[in-house]
Amino acid sequence: MSRLPRLPDTPAPGPFRPAFWRSPLRGPWLTAAIGSVLLVLVGIVALTGFLSHAAYQPDLGGNALIDRGKDLPLTFFDWPSSPTFLYAITQGLHVNVGLVAIPFLLAKLWSVIPRLFAWPPVASPAQAIERLSIALLVSSAVFEFATGVLNMQYWYAFKFGFLSAHYYGGVVFVASLALHVAVKSPVILRAYRERGVLRPLRDDLARTRPEPADPHGGLAPTAPAEPTLSRRGLFAVVGAGSLVLLIGNVGETIGGPLRRLALFAPRRQVIGPGPNDFQVNKTAVAAGIKPEMTGAGYRLALVVDGRELSLSREELLAMPQHTARLPIACVEGWTTTQEWTGVRLADLARLAGAPDPDSAFVRSLQPRGVLSMVTLNTGQVADPDSLLALKVNGADLSPDHGFPARIIVPAQPGVHNTKWVATIDFRSA
Ligand SMILES: Nc1nc2c(c(=O)[nH]1)N[C@H]1C(S)=C(S)[C@@H](COP(=O)(O)O)O[C@H]1N2
Ligand SMILES: [Mo]
């Protein structure tokens, strides 16, 4: 008769042995310190992420990115139309700080990897719940960073809709992170109390000592190896990784000569100085815009209460023209600022007989897709710089930039600057 061994007495295999993990740098202080930096970074990323969601104005409908109804009520305010660079800043932070956070996320995971191999894998129901919550935190973090980077790279390797998946993933991530920080705060505070917040960074390699092994925490090694790197050396390596990612991308947001350095950014191209030579998100051909749709027969339809007023491009050009320097700030993190000329949306609203509309629902000639329409809020219609642009940098819009006419409104996500506009429906409650 064979006896079943009791699990805790079984010698743990391979990486499940505590002595397997030997880095003398691991320990509660190191994890707390990396985690604190990461917390600040992901705090910025989460805040700007939810701001971006607010900027999309899913509550207005027609911004068919996350369904109204299915959306969480996290949009409390109307996205403003000034300062003009508002979305370029919030989304630039979201994308670039997100990249900066990646090396810290990897370092954080490295610092706690012995805990992945806890033995026995499940010792109590409470520990099972803790491990499940960590699994949720780690998988939502990896999901958010992976989908974010893929989207920045225009690599739609996934079948689900990016915006809703990334949004709901973000909600799960923030909730599990808040729980994690709350549960771990005693350990974090003890590590800082015992070792100082920054003191371990003063030690050079010769003075780098392991943190005392803690049989319950399992982060500090029971059999530490000789250090080959100081703790501040580790921070320098991780920080250098972040710096490389930042330099490789931030030029697409800031523009100018830095754009040449943005080697990781698909929209970094420094295009010629021609009036229409700047970044294109989707070309006219890709959007299904045929030349006959935009030729002499083109009419813009202004709709109020089902009544329609139609205008040719010549009639639009005969109206008072306004010029504004405004950025296109794409959700993927790139920005380009140009000088746009066209008719004020407020003038079109007045002409159509709705001088003070609550919203404007814009449709493109583009036959399909979530990017073929947008709803602008009342302030965005009223802003004196909000235009139906006919020209850019003094020249007619090129087909790829939205000829015959496109929306350009200050401070909003690039996706709301609908190209190839067919109809504008001014609505009042
Ligand atoms: N009709 C239509 N308008 C559109 C798009 C589109 O795909 N179709 N792309 C949007 C996105 S995501 C951005 S960032 C801007 C880019 O404008 P650009 O291509 O002129 O730079 O246009 C917006 N307007
Ligand atoms: Mo975009």
Short mmCIF file of C-alpha atoms and ligand atoms in Angstrom, two decimals:
data_model
loop_
_atom_site.label_atom_id
_atom_site.label_comp_id
_atom_site.label_asym_id
_atom_site.label_seq_id
_atom_site.Cartn_x
_atom_site.Cartn_y
_atom_site.Cartn_z
CA MET A 1 0.00 0.00 0.00
CA SER A 2 1.47 3.29 -1.05
CA ARG A 3 1.09 6.36 1.06
CA LEU A 4 0.25 9.72 -0.48
CA PRO A 5 2.98 12.20 0.45
CA ARG A 6 1.75 15.32 2.19
CA LEU A 7 2.33 18.17 -0.23
CA PRO A 8 4.21 20.65 2.01
CA ASP A 9 6.85 18.01 2.84
CA THR A 10 7.54 17.21 -0.80
CA PRO A 11 10.81 18.79 -1.93
CA ALA A 12 9.85 21.52 -4.35
CA PRO A 13 10.99 20.96 -7.94
CA GLY A 14 13.35 23.30 -9.84
CA PRO A 15 12.25 26.95 -9.70
CA PHE A 16 9.79 26.08 -6.94
CA ARG A 17 12.77 25.72 -4.58
CA PRO A 18 13.38 29.03 -2.79
CA ALA A 19 17.14 28.58 -3.24
CA PHE A 20 16.66 28.61 -7.03
CA TRP A 21 16.20 32.42 -7.06
CA ARG A 22 19.53 33.92 -6.10
CA SER A 23 19.63 37.57 -7.16
CA PRO A 24 20.85 39.52 -4.12
CA LEU A 25 18.90 42.57 -5.29
CA ARG A 26 15.44 41.06 -4.89
CA GLY A 27 13.49 41.87 -1.76
CA PRO A 28 10.53 43.83 -0.44
CA TRP A 29 12.35 47.18 -0.69
CA LEU A 30 13.32 46.67 -4.34
CA THR A 31 9.82 45.57 -5.31
CA ALA A 32 8.30 48.50 -3.39
CA ALA A 33 10.70 50.97 -5.04
CA ILE A 34 10.12 49.73 -8.61
CA GLY A 35 6.41 49.43 -7.85
CA SER A 36 6.25 53.03 -6.61
CA VAL A 37 7.78 54.39 -9.83
CA LEU A 38 5.48 52.15 -11.85
CA LEU A 39 2.47 53.32 -9.86
CA VAL A 40 3.15 56.96 -10.73
CA LEU A 41 3.64 56.07 -14.42
CA VAL A 42 0.55 53.90 -14.77
CA GLY A 43 -1.40 56.50 -12.79
CA ILE A 44 -0.66 59.02 -15.55
CA VAL A 45 -1.42 56.44 -18.24
CA ALA A 46 -4.72 55.43 -16.63
CA LEU A 47 -5.85 59.02 -16.04
CA THR A 48 -5.05 60.12 -19.60
CA GLY A 49 -6.61 56.90 -20.90
CA PHE A 50 -9.92 57.66 -19.22
CA LEU A 51 -9.63 61.28 -20.39
CA SER A 52 -9.22 59.99 -23.93
CA HIS A 53 -12.37 57.95 -23.47
CA ALA A 54 -14.15 61.13 -22.35
CA ALA A 55 -12.76 62.96 -25.40
CA TYR A 56 -14.35 60.36 -27.68
CA GLN A 57 -17.72 61.38 -26.19
CA PRO A 58 -19.35 57.96 -26.41
CA ASP A 59 -22.40 59.44 -24.66
CA LEU A 60 -23.23 61.51 -27.75
CA GLY A 61 -23.75 58.41 -29.89
CA GLY A 62 -22.55 58.22 -33.48
CA ASN A 63 -19.07 58.10 -32.02
CA ALA A 64 -19.54 54.42 -32.53
CA LEU A 65 -16.42 53.30 -30.71
CA ILE A 66 -17.94 52.02 -27.52
CA ASP A 67 -21.70 51.58 -27.65
CA ARG A 68 -23.73 54.01 -25.62
CA GLY A 69 -25.76 51.87 -23.22
CA LYS A 70 -22.97 49.31 -22.92
CA ASP A 71 -20.62 52.03 -21.78
CA LEU A 72 -19.71 52.56 -18.14
CA PRO A 73 -20.83 55.97 -16.87
CA LEU A 74 -17.33 57.41 -16.64
CA THR A 75 -17.95 60.45 -18.83
CA PHE A 76 -19.08 63.28 -16.61
CA PHE A 77 -18.33 66.34 -18.71
CA ASP A 78 -18.37 67.73 -22.23
CA TRP A 79 -14.91 67.55 -23.78
CA PRO A 80 -13.76 71.19 -24.23
CA SER A 81 -12.45 72.77 -27.43
CA SER A 82 -9.53 74.63 -25.88
CA PRO A 83 -6.61 74.79 -25.42
CA THR A 84 -6.08 73.61 -28.99
CA PHE A 85 -3.35 71.14 -28.02
CA LEU A 86 -5.39 69.53 -25.20
CA TYR A 87 -5.79 66.11 -26.81
CA ALA A 88 -2.26 66.17 -28.22
CA ILE A 89 -1.02 66.57 -24.63
CA THR A 90 -3.27 64.02 -22.95
CA GLN A 91 -2.80 61.38 -25.64
CA GLY A 92 0.90 62.19 -26.02
CA LEU A 93 1.26 61.49 -22.29
CA HIS A 94 -0.83 58.34 -22.51
CA VAL A 95 1.24 56.81 -25.28
CA ASN A 96 4.73 58.03 -24.34
CA VAL A 97 4.44 57.49 -20.58
CA GLY A 98 2.95 54.09 -21.38
CA LEU A 99 6.11 53.23 -23.31
CA VAL A 100 8.31 54.55 -20.49
CA ALA A 101 6.44 52.31 -18.04
CA ILE A 102 7.17 49.08 -19.96
CA PRO A 103 10.75 48.51 -18.68
CA PHE A 104 9.55 49.24 -15.13
CA LEU A 105 6.69 46.77 -15.58
CA LEU A 106 9.16 44.10 -16.73
CA ALA A 107 11.51 44.91 -13.83
CA LYS A 108 8.60 44.71 -11.41
CA LEU A 109 7.60 41.29 -12.73
CA TRP A 110 11.23 40.16 -12.54
CA SER A 111 11.46 41.31 -8.93
CA VAL A 112 8.49 39.17 -7.86
CA ILE A 113 9.03 36.14 -10.06
CA PRO A 114 9.92 33.82 -7.14
CA ARG A 115 6.34 34.33 -5.95
CA LEU A 116 5.03 32.87 -9.21
CA PHE A 117 6.73 29.64 -8.13
CA ALA A 118 5.37 29.58 -4.58
CA TRP A 119 5.34 26.05 -3.15
CA PRO A 120 2.95 24.53 -2.49
CA PRO A 121 1.10 26.35 -5.31
CA VAL A 122 -2.02 26.71 -3.17
CA ALA A 123 -1.67 26.50 0.60
CA SER A 124 -5.00 27.95 1.74
CA PRO A 125 -8.23 29.36 0.30
CA ALA A 126 -7.08 32.87 1.23
CA GLN A 127 -3.85 32.37 -0.67
CA ALA A 128 -5.77 30.98 -3.66
CA ILE A 129 -7.83 34.18 -3.77
CA GLU A 130 -4.70 36.31 -3.47
CA ARG A 131 -3.02 34.44 -6.33
CA LEU A 132 -6.14 34.79 -8.48
CA SER A 133 -6.21 38.54 -7.88
CA ILE A 134 -2.54 38.77 -8.83
CA ALA A 135 -3.26 36.73 -11.97
CA LEU A 136 -5.96 39.24 -12.87
CA LEU A 137 -3.60 42.16 -12.24
CA VAL A 138 -0.70 40.73 -14.24
CA SER A 139 -2.83 39.54 -17.15
CA SER A 140 -4.75 42.81 -17.42
CA ALA A 141 -1.48 44.77 -17.25
CA VAL A 142 0.12 42.65 -19.98
CA PHE A 143 -3.09 42.87 -22.05
CA GLU A 144 -3.24 46.68 -21.77
CA PHE A 145 0.40 47.23 -22.67
CA ALA A 146 0.37 44.65 -25.47
CA THR A 147 -2.80 45.96 -27.13
CA GLY A 148 -1.65 49.56 -26.65
CA VAL A 149 1.69 48.94 -28.36
CA LEU A 150 0.08 46.91 -31.18
CA ASN A 151 -2.39 49.73 -31.81
CA MET A 152 0.36 52.36 -31.89
CA GLN A 153 2.07 50.18 -34.47
CA TYR A 154 -1.12 49.87 -36.57
CA TRP A 155 -0.73 46.11 -36.22
CA TYR A 156 -4.25 44.79 -35.74
CA ALA A 157 -3.13 41.31 -34.80
CA PHE A 158 -6.28 40.81 -32.74
CA LYS A 159 -9.82 40.16 -33.91
CA PHE A 160 -11.67 42.15 -31.24
CA GLY A 161 -12.33 45.90 -31.38
CA PHE A 162 -9.34 47.69 -29.89
CA LEU A 163 -11.11 50.59 -28.20
CA SER A 164 -13.66 48.66 -26.17
CA ALA A 165 -11.21 45.87 -25.28
CA HIS A 166 -8.52 48.35 -24.21
CA TYR A 167 -11.10 50.37 -22.27
CA TYR A 168 -12.63 47.47 -20.35
CA GLY A 169 -9.16 45.96 -19.85
CA GLY A 170 -8.17 49.30 -18.33
CA VAL A 171 -11.11 49.20 -15.93
CA VAL A 172 -10.10 45.70 -14.79
CA PHE A 173 -6.46 46.76 -14.52
CA VAL A 174 -7.16 49.85 -12.41
CA ALA A 175 -9.52 47.95 -10.10
CA SER A 176 -7.09 45.06 -9.54
CA LEU A 177 -4.20 47.51 -9.12
CA ALA A 178 -6.09 49.48 -6.46
CA LEU A 179 -6.79 46.23 -4.60
CA HIS A 180 -3.15 45.17 -4.92
CA VAL A 181 -1.79 48.46 -3.57
CA ALA A 182 -4.23 48.34 -0.66
CA VAL A 183 -3.34 44.75 0.22
CA LYS A 184 0.41 45.34 -0.10
CA SER A 185 0.57 48.73 1.61
CA PRO A 186 1.73 47.28 4.98
CA VAL A 187 4.63 45.46 3.25
CA ILE A 188 5.53 48.57 1.24
CA LEU A 189 5.43 50.83 4.30
CA ARG A 190 7.48 48.35 6.37
CA ALA A 191 10.13 48.12 3.62
CA TYR A 192 10.41 51.92 3.43
CA ARG A 193 10.44 52.24 7.24
CA GLU A 194 13.15 49.63 7.70
CA ARG A 195 15.40 50.50 4.75
CA GLY A 196 14.52 54.09 3.96
CA VAL A 197 12.78 55.26 0.82
CA LEU A 198 15.96 56.07 -1.11
CA ARG A 199 18.81 54.91 1.14
CA PRO A 200 19.52 51.61 -0.68
CA LEU A 201 20.24 53.66 -3.81
CA ARG A 202 23.30 55.18 -2.12
CA ASP A 203 25.11 51.84 -2.04
CA ASP A 204 27.63 51.20 -4.78
CA LEU A 205 28.33 47.64 -5.90
CA ALA A 206 30.84 46.96 -3.11
CA ARG A 207 28.31 47.94 -0.47
CA THR A 208 25.32 46.18 -2.02
CA ARG A 209 23.94 43.62 0.46
CA PRO A 210 20.94 41.32 0.11
CA GLU A 211 17.78 42.24 1.96
CA PRO A 212 17.23 39.84 4.87
CA ALA A 213 15.57 36.63 3.71
CA ASP A 214 11.94 36.53 4.73
CA PRO A 215 10.56 33.00 4.79
CA HIS A 216 6.97 34.22 4.36
CA GLY A 217 7.35 37.01 1.84
CA GLY A 218 9.60 34.95 -0.41
CA LEU A 219 11.03 37.93 -2.33
CA ALA A 220 14.52 38.18 -0.79
CA PRO A 221 16.74 35.20 -1.64
CA THR A 222 17.45 32.47 0.92
CA ALA A 223 20.78 31.70 -0.81
CA PRO A 224 21.89 35.01 -2.36
CA ALA A 225 24.59 35.08 -5.04
CA GLU A 226 27.33 37.76 -5.08
CA PRO A 227 25.94 41.00 -6.51
CA THR A 228 27.11 41.97 -9.99
CA LEU A 229 25.01 45.15 -10.09
CA SER A 230 24.03 47.69 -7.47
CA ARG A 231 20.38 48.61 -6.90
CA ARG A 232 20.96 52.04 -8.40
CA GLY A 233 22.68 50.27 -11.32
CA LEU A 234 19.49 48.26 -11.82
CA PHE A 235 17.42 51.46 -11.82
CA ALA A 236 19.85 53.01 -14.30
CA VAL A 237 19.50 50.04 -16.68
CA VAL A 238 15.71 50.06 -16.46
CA GLY A 239 15.61 53.85 -16.81
CA ALA A 240 17.90 53.67 -19.85
CA GLY A 241 15.47 51.20 -21.43
CA SER A 242 12.65 53.67 -20.83
CA LEU A 243 14.71 56.50 -22.30
CA VAL A 244 15.39 54.52 -25.49
CA LEU A 245 11.66 53.82 -25.92
CA LEU A 246 10.83 57.46 -25.25
CA ILE A 247 13.39 58.81 -27.75
CA GLY A 248 12.20 56.23 -30.27
CA ASN A 249 8.66 57.55 -30.13
CA VAL A 250 8.19 61.01 -28.63
CA GLY A 251 9.12 62.78 -31.90
CA GLU A 252 5.83 61.67 -33.48
CA THR A 253 4.03 63.61 -30.74
CA ILE A 254 6.23 66.69 -30.51
CA GLY A 255 7.16 66.91 -34.18
CA GLY A 256 9.89 69.13 -35.59
CA PRO A 257 13.39 67.71 -35.90
CA LEU A 258 12.65 65.13 -33.17
CA ARG A 259 10.36 63.34 -35.63
CA ARG A 260 13.42 61.90 -37.36
CA LEU A 261 14.41 60.15 -34.14
CA ALA A 262 11.05 58.46 -33.67
CA LEU A 263 12.26 55.18 -35.16
CA PHE A 264 9.55 53.09 -33.45
CA ALA A 265 6.70 55.28 -34.70
CA PRO A 266 4.95 54.25 -37.93
CA ARG A 267 3.85 57.86 -38.60
CA ARG A 268 7.28 59.41 -38.04
CA GLN A 269 7.89 60.10 -41.74
CA VAL A 270 9.25 63.55 -42.34
CA ILE A 271 7.32 64.30 -45.49
CA GLY A 272 8.21 67.15 -47.84
CA PRO A 273 7.33 70.80 -47.21
CA GLY A 274 4.37 70.81 -49.65
CA PRO A 275 1.06 72.14 -48.32
CA ASN A 276 -0.52 68.66 -48.15
CA ASP A 277 2.66 66.74 -47.30
CA PHE A 278 1.96 65.60 -43.77
CA GLN A 279 0.84 62.38 -42.08
CA VAL A 280 -2.17 60.60 -43.55
CA ASN A 281 -4.15 58.22 -41.39
CA LYS A 282 -6.33 56.56 -44.04
CA THR A 283 -5.99 57.34 -47.74
CA ALA A 284 -8.95 58.17 -49.99
CA VAL A 285 -8.48 54.86 -51.83
CA ALA A 286 -8.41 52.86 -48.59
CA ALA A 287 -11.58 54.61 -47.42
CA GLY A 288 -13.41 53.79 -50.68
CA ILE A 289 -13.64 57.41 -51.89
CA LYS A 290 -14.13 57.42 -55.67
CA PRO A 291 -13.20 60.49 -57.79
CA GLU A 292 -16.81 60.82 -59.04
CA MET A 293 -17.99 61.31 -55.41
CA THR A 294 -15.81 64.37 -54.93
CA GLY A 295 -15.97 65.95 -58.41
CA ALA A 296 -18.19 68.73 -59.81
CA GLY A 297 -21.34 66.94 -58.61
CA TYR A 298 -20.29 67.14 -54.94
CA ARG A 299 -22.83 68.77 -52.61
CA LEU A 300 -22.59 69.25 -48.88
CA ALA A 301 -25.94 68.66 -47.19
CA LEU A 302 -26.79 70.68 -44.08
CA VAL A 303 -29.69 69.12 -42.20
CA VAL A 304 -31.90 70.66 -39.51
CA ASP A 305 -35.08 68.84 -38.40
CA GLY A 306 -35.06 66.81 -41.62
CA ARG A 307 -34.92 69.97 -43.77
CA GLU A 308 -31.92 69.92 -46.07
CA LEU A 309 -29.82 72.70 -47.56
CA SER A 310 -27.25 71.67 -50.13
CA LEU A 311 -24.12 73.60 -51.03
CA SER A 312 -21.50 73.15 -53.73
CA ARG A 313 -17.82 73.58 -52.92
CA GLU A 314 -17.89 76.93 -54.79
CA GLU A 315 -20.73 78.14 -52.58
CA LEU A 316 -18.76 77.10 -49.50
CA LEU A 317 -15.72 78.99 -50.81
CA ALA A 318 -17.91 82.07 -51.34
CA MET A 319 -18.82 82.15 -47.63
CA PRO A 320 -16.63 83.99 -45.07
CA GLN A 321 -13.39 82.01 -44.69
CA HIS A 322 -11.53 81.58 -41.43
CA THR A 323 -7.97 80.31 -40.89
CA ALA A 324 -6.67 78.51 -37.79
CA ARG A 325 -3.48 76.63 -36.89
CA LEU A 326 -4.69 73.39 -35.38
CA PRO A 327 -3.24 69.97 -34.64
CA ILE A 328 -4.49 66.59 -35.72
CA ALA A 329 -3.74 64.47 -32.65
CA CYS A 330 -4.30 60.80 -33.33
CA VAL A 331 -5.16 58.27 -30.64
CA GLU A 332 -2.04 56.33 -31.71
CA GLY A 333 0.05 59.19 -30.33
CA TRP A 334 1.17 61.14 -33.40
CA THR A 335 0.41 64.80 -33.88
CA THR A 336 0.77 67.17 -36.80
CA THR A 337 -0.12 70.87 -36.69
CA GLN A 338 -1.19 72.65 -39.89
CA GLU A 339 -2.90 75.84 -41.01
CA TRP A 340 -6.50 75.13 -42.02
CA THR A 341 -8.87 77.43 -43.90
CA GLY A 342 -12.60 76.98 -44.37
CA VAL A 343 -16.07 77.87 -43.14
CA ARG A 344 -16.84 78.11 -39.44
CA LEU A 345 -19.17 75.33 -38.26
CA ALA A 346 -21.10 78.02 -36.35
CA ASP A 347 -21.71 79.90 -39.63
CA LEU A 348 -22.97 76.71 -41.28
CA ALA A 349 -25.29 76.06 -38.34
CA ARG A 350 -26.69 79.59 -38.59
CA LEU A 351 -27.09 79.29 -42.35
CA ALA A 352 -28.97 76.01 -41.92
CA GLY A 353 -31.34 77.63 -39.41
CA ALA A 354 -29.99 76.17 -36.15
CA PRO A 355 -27.87 78.97 -34.70
CA ASP A 356 -27.29 77.23 -31.36
CA PRO A 357 -27.41 73.43 -31.84
CA ASP A 358 -26.77 70.93 -29.04
CA SER A 359 -24.72 68.74 -31.32
CA ALA A 360 -23.70 68.17 -34.91
CA PHE A 361 -23.79 64.70 -36.44
CA VAL A 362 -21.33 64.51 -39.32
CA ARG A 363 -21.27 61.83 -42.00
CA SER A 364 -18.54 61.14 -44.50
CA LEU A 365 -18.83 60.15 -48.14
CA GLN A 366 -16.91 57.11 -46.94
CA PRO A 367 -19.32 54.23 -47.40
CA ARG A 368 -18.70 52.37 -44.12
CA GLY A 369 -16.74 52.06 -40.94
CA VAL A 370 -16.70 53.58 -37.47
CA LEU A 371 -14.48 56.41 -38.71
CA SER A 372 -17.03 57.59 -41.27
CA MET A 373 -19.08 59.62 -38.77
CA VAL A 374 -18.77 61.72 -35.66
CA THR A 375 -20.92 63.71 -33.24
CA LEU A 376 -19.56 67.07 -32.06
CA ASN A 377 -20.87 68.69 -28.88
CA THR A 378 -22.38 72.16 -28.61
CA GLY A 379 -19.13 73.88 -27.57
CA GLN A 380 -17.21 72.22 -30.37
CA VAL A 381 -19.68 73.52 -32.95
CA ALA A 382 -19.64 77.02 -31.44
CA ASP A 383 -15.83 77.40 -31.15
CA PRO A 384 -14.70 80.12 -33.62
CA ASP A 385 -11.80 77.87 -34.72
CA SER A 386 -14.03 74.88 -35.50
CA LEU A 387 -14.06 74.56 -39.27
CA LEU A 388 -15.31 72.71 -42.22
CA ALA A 389 -11.86 73.02 -43.80
CA LEU A 390 -11.56 73.40 -47.58
CA LYS A 391 -7.86 74.24 -47.69
CA VAL A 392 -4.71 73.45 -45.78
CA ASN A 393 -1.61 75.66 -45.79
CA GLY A 394 -3.18 77.77 -48.53
CA ALA A 395 -3.82 74.92 -51.00
CA ASP A 396 -6.95 72.84 -51.69
CA LEU A 397 -7.12 69.76 -49.50
CA SER A 398 -5.57 66.74 -51.21
CA PRO A 399 -7.80 63.68 -51.73
CA ASP A 400 -6.05 61.90 -48.85
CA HIS A 401 -6.58 64.80 -46.44
CA GLY A 402 -10.31 64.94 -47.09
CA PHE A 403 -11.08 66.86 -50.33
CA PRO A 404 -13.61 68.40 -50.93
CA ALA A 405 -14.14 69.29 -47.24
CA ARG A 406 -13.24 67.98 -43.79
CA ILE A 407 -13.92 68.72 -40.15
CA ILE A 408 -11.16 70.28 -38.07
CA VAL A 409 -12.00 71.15 -34.46
CA PRO A 410 -9.50 72.25 -31.79
CA ALA A 411 -8.46 70.06 -28.84
CA GLN A 412 -10.11 66.83 -29.92
CA PRO A 413 -8.96 63.35 -30.96
CA GLY A 414 -7.82 63.14 -34.59
CA VAL A 415 -10.51 60.57 -35.29
CA HIS A 416 -13.19 63.24 -34.88
CA ASN A 417 -11.78 65.32 -37.75
CA THR A 418 -13.94 63.54 -40.29
CA LYS A 419 -12.66 63.67 -43.87
CA TRP A 420 -14.72 63.82 -47.10
CA VAL A 421 -17.76 65.30 -45.33
CA ALA A 422 -21.13 64.54 -46.98
CA THR A 423 -23.69 65.77 -44.43
CA ILE A 424 -23.82 67.77 -41.22
CA ASP A 425 -26.97 67.32 -39.17
CA PHE A 426 -27.37 70.08 -36.56
CA ARG A 427 -29.50 68.77 -33.72
CA SER A 428 -31.26 70.43 -30.82
CA ALA A 429 -32.83 68.64 -27.90
N1 LIG B 1 -13.85 59.70 -43.21
C1 LIG B 1 -12.78 59.51 -42.43
N2 LIG B 1 -12.31 60.53 -41.69
C2 LIG B 1 -11.23 60.35 -40.90
C3 LIG B 1 -10.58 59.10 -40.82
C4 LIG B 1 -11.11 58.03 -41.61
O1 LIG B 1 -10.59 56.90 -41.60
N3 LIG B 1 -12.19 58.28 -42.40
N4 LIG B 1 -9.50 58.93 -39.98
C5 LIG B 1 -9.49 59.84 -38.83
C6 LIG B 1 -8.27 59.73 -38.04
S1 LIG B 1 -8.14 58.38 -37.02
C7 LIG B 1 -7.32 60.72 -38.00
S2 LIG B 1 -6.04 60.64 -36.93
C8 LIG B 1 -7.40 61.87 -38.92
C9 LIG B 1 -6.13 61.94 -39.73
O2 LIG B 1 -6.23 62.95 -40.70
P1 LIG B 1 -5.17 63.00 -41.89
O3 LIG B 1 -5.17 61.65 -42.55
O4 LIG B 1 -5.59 64.09 -42.76
O5 LIG B 1 -3.84 63.27 -41.23
O6 LIG B 1 -8.51 61.78 -39.78
C10 LIG B 1 -9.69 61.29 -39.23
N5 LIG B 1 -10.76 61.41 -40.19
MO MO B 2 -6.43 58.68 -35.65
#
